[in-house]
GROMACS .gro file of C-alpha atoms in nm:
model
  198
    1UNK     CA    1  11.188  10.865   7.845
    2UNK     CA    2  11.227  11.239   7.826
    3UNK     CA    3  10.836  11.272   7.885
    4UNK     CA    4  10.855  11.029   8.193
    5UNK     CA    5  11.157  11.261   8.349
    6UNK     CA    6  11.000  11.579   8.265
    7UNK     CA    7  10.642  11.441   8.385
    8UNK     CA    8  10.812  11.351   8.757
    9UNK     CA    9  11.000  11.671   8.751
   10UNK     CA   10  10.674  11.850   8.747
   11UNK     CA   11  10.495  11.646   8.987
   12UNK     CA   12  10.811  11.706   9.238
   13UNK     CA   13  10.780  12.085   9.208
   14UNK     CA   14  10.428  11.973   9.361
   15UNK     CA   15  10.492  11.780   9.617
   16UNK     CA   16  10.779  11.752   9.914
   17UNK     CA   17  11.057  11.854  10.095
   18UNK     CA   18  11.302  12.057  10.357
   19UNK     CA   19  11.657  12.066  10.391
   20UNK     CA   20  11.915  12.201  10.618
   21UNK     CA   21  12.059  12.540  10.535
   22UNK     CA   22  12.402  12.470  10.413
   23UNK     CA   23  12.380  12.071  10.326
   24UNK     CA   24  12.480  12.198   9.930
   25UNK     CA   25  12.559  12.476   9.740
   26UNK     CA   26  12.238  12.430   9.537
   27UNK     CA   27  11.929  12.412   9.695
   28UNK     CA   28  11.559  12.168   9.621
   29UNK     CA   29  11.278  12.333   9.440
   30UNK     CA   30  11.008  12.195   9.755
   31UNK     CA   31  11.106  12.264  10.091
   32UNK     CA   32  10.858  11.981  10.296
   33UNK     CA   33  10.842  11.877  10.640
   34UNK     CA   34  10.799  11.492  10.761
   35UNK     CA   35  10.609  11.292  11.010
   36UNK     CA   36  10.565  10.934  11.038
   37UNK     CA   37  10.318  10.721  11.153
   38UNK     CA   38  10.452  10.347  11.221
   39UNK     CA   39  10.128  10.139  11.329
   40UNK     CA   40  10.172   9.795  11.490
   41UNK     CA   41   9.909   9.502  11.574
   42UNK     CA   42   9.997   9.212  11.806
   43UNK     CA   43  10.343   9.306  11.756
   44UNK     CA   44  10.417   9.299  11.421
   45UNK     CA   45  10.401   9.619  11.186
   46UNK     CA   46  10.082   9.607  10.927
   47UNK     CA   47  10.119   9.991  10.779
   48UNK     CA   48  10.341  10.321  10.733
   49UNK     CA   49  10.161  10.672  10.740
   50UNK     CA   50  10.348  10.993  10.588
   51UNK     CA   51  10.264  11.324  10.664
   52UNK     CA   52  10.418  11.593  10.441
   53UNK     CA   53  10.371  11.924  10.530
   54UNK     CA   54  10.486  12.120  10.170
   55UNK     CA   55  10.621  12.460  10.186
   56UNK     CA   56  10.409  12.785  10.147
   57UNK     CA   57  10.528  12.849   9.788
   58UNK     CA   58  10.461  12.499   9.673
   59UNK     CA   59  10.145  12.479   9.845
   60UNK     CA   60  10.027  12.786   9.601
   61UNK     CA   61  10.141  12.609   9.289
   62UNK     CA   62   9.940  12.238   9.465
   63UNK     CA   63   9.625  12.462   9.491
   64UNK     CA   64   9.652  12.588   9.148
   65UNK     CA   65   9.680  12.264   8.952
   66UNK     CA   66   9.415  12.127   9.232
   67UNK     CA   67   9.200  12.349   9.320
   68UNK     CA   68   8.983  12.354   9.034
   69UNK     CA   69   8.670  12.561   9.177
   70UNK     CA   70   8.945  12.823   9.345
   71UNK     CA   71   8.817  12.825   9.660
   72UNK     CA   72   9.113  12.773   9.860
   73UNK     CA   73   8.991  12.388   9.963
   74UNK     CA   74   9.028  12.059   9.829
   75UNK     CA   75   8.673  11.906   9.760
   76UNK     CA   76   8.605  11.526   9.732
   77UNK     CA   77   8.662  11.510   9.375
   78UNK     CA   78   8.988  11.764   9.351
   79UNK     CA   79   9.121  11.515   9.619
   80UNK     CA   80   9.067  11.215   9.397
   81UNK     CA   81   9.209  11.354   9.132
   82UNK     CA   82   9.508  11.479   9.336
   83UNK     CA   83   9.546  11.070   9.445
   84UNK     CA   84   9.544  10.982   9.108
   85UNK     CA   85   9.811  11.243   8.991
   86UNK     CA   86  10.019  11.210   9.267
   87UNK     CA   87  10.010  10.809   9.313
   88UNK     CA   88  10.043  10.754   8.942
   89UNK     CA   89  10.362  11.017   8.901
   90UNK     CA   90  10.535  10.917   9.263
   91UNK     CA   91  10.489  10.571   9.256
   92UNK     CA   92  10.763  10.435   8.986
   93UNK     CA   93  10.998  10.611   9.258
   94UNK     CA   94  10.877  10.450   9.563
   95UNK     CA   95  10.697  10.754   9.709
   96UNK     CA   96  11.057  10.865   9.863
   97UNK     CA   97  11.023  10.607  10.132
   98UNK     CA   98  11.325  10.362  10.177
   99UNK     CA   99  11.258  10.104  10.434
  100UNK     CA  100  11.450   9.813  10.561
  101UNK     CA  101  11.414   9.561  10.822
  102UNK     CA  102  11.752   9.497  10.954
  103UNK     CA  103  11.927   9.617  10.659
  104UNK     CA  104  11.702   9.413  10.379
  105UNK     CA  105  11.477   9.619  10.171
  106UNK     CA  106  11.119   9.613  10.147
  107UNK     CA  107  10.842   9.809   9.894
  108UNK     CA  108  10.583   9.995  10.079
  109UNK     CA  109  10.405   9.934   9.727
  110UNK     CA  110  10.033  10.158   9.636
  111UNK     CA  111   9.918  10.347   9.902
  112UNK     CA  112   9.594  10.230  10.039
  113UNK     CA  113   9.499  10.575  10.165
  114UNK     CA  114   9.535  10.919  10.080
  115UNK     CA  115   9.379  11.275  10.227
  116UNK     CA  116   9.541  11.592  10.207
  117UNK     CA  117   9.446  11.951  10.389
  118UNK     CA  118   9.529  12.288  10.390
  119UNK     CA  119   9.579  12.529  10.684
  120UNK     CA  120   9.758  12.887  10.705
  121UNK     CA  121   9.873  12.829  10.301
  122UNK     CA  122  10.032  12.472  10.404
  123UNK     CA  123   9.930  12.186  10.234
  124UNK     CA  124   9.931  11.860  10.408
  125UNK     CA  125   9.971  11.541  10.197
  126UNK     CA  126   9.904  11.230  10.332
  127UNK     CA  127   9.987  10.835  10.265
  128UNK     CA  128   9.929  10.529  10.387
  129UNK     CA  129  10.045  10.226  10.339
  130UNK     CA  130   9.950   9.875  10.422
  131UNK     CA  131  10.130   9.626  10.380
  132UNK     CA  132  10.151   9.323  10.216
  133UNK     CA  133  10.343   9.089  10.482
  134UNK     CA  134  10.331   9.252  10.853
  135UNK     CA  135  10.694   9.281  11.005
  136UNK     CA  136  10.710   9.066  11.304
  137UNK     CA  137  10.901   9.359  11.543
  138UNK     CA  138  11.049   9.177  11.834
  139UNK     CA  139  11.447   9.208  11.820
  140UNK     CA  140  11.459   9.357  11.506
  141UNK     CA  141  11.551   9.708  11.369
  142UNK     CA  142  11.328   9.861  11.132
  143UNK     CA  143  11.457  10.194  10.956
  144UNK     CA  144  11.266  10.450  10.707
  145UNK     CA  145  11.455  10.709  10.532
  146UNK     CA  146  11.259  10.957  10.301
  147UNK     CA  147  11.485  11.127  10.077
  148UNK     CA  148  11.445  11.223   9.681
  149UNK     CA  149  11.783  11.137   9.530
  150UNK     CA  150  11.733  11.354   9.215
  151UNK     CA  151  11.703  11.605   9.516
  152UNK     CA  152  11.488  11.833   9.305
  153UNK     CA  153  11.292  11.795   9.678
  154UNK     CA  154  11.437  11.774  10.012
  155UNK     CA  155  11.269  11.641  10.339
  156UNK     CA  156  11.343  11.694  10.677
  157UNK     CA  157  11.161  11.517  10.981
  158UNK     CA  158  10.955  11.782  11.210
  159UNK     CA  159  11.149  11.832  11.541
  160UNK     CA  160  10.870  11.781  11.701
  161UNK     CA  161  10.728  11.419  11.726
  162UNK     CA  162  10.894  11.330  11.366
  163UNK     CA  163  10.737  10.958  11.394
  164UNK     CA  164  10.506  10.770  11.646
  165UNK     CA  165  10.418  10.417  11.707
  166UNK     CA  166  10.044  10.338  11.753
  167UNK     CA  167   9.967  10.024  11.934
  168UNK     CA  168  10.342   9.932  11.962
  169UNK     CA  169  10.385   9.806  12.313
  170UNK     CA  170  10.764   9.773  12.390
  171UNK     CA  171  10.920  10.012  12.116
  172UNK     CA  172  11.076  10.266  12.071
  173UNK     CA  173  11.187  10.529  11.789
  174UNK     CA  174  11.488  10.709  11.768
  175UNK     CA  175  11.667  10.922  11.450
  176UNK     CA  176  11.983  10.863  11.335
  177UNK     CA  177  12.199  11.024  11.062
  178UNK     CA  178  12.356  10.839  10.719
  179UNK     CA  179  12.647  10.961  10.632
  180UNK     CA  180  12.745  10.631  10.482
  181UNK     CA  181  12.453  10.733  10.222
  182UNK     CA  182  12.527  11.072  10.130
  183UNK     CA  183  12.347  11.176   9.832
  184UNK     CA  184  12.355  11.456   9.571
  185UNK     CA  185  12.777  11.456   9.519
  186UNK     CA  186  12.725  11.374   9.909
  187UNK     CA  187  12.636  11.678  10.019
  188UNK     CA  188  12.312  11.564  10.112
  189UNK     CA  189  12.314  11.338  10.447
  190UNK     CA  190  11.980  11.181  10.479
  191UNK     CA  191  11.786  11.120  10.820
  192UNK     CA  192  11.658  10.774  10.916
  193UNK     CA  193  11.395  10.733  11.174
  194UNK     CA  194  11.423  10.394  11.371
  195UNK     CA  195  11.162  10.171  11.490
  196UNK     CA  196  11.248   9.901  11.759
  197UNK     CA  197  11.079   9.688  11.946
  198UNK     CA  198  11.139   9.413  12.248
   0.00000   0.00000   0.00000
């Protein structure tokens, strides 16, 4: 038990998120920003993409443990072993990706695709998932939060294009705020972004 908590505590100082100056008195170890990819097929929803952009500082300590050859890029085999390390470590805790379709849960589950880049000291992580049952979309609300509730990291979505629908005729997304699901002694007020469709 105290192996698992100290293993994911690790693995979260390498991987994810930004918060908004001010949302607690203490502050995450990974500052990471968020975009979403929501792709649709004859109207239903068959996978989720996240992009996480990681902070500068955590970037350094990513390229460290990754980086093997040190030469500042991730070859084929330091980005399967990144997959592996990160998959294995994040996936007990759902990747940080909450999704519901009209307020029911449902798992994302093992990624089915991975990459990750670097540019300007930023390293780019990304996942995709496919999933099991497409999401018929019509008249429904579909919502993603990404949040880590330990907050050891914090996310925030990019303010520019924070999520996009690819082949989604008819919807729309939107962001919306939960204060209803205030985190962290509820200091932390998580973002959802919103996919709906006609």
């Amino acid at each position: 038990m105290i192996h698992n908590a100290v293993v994911r505590r690790w693995l979260s100082v390498g991987l994810l998120w930004l918060a908004s100056a001010g949302l607690a008195t203490s502050h995450p170890d990974i500052a990471v920003t968020a975009r979403v990819l929501f792709d649709v097929e004859a109207g239903r929803l068959v996978s989720i993409v996240e992009s996480l952009a990681i902070d500068e500082a955590s970037s350094r300590r990513l390229l460290s443990r990754f980086d093997a050859n040190g030469d500042g890029i991730f070859d084929q085999a330091e980005r399967e072993a990144m997959r592996q390390a990160l998959t294995g470590d994040l996936g007990g805790i759902g990747f940080f990706a909450e999704l519901s379709v009209d307020g029911e849960r449902r798992a994302l589950g093992v990624p089915d695709a991975f990459d990750v880049s670097i540019s300007d000291g930023v390293v780019t992580v990304v996942f995709g998932f496919r999933l099991e049952e497409p999401v018929a979309l019509a008249g429904r609300k579909l919502e993603l939060v990404l949040r880590d509730r330990d907050y050891t990291a914090a996310v925030a979505f990019a303010a520019d294009r924070p999520a996009v629908v690819r082949g989604g005729e008819g919807c729309s997304v939107s962001r919306e705020t939960r204060p209803a699901d205030a985190y962290f002694g509820g200091l932390v007020v998580p973002e959802a972004v919103v996919l709906a469709c006609r």
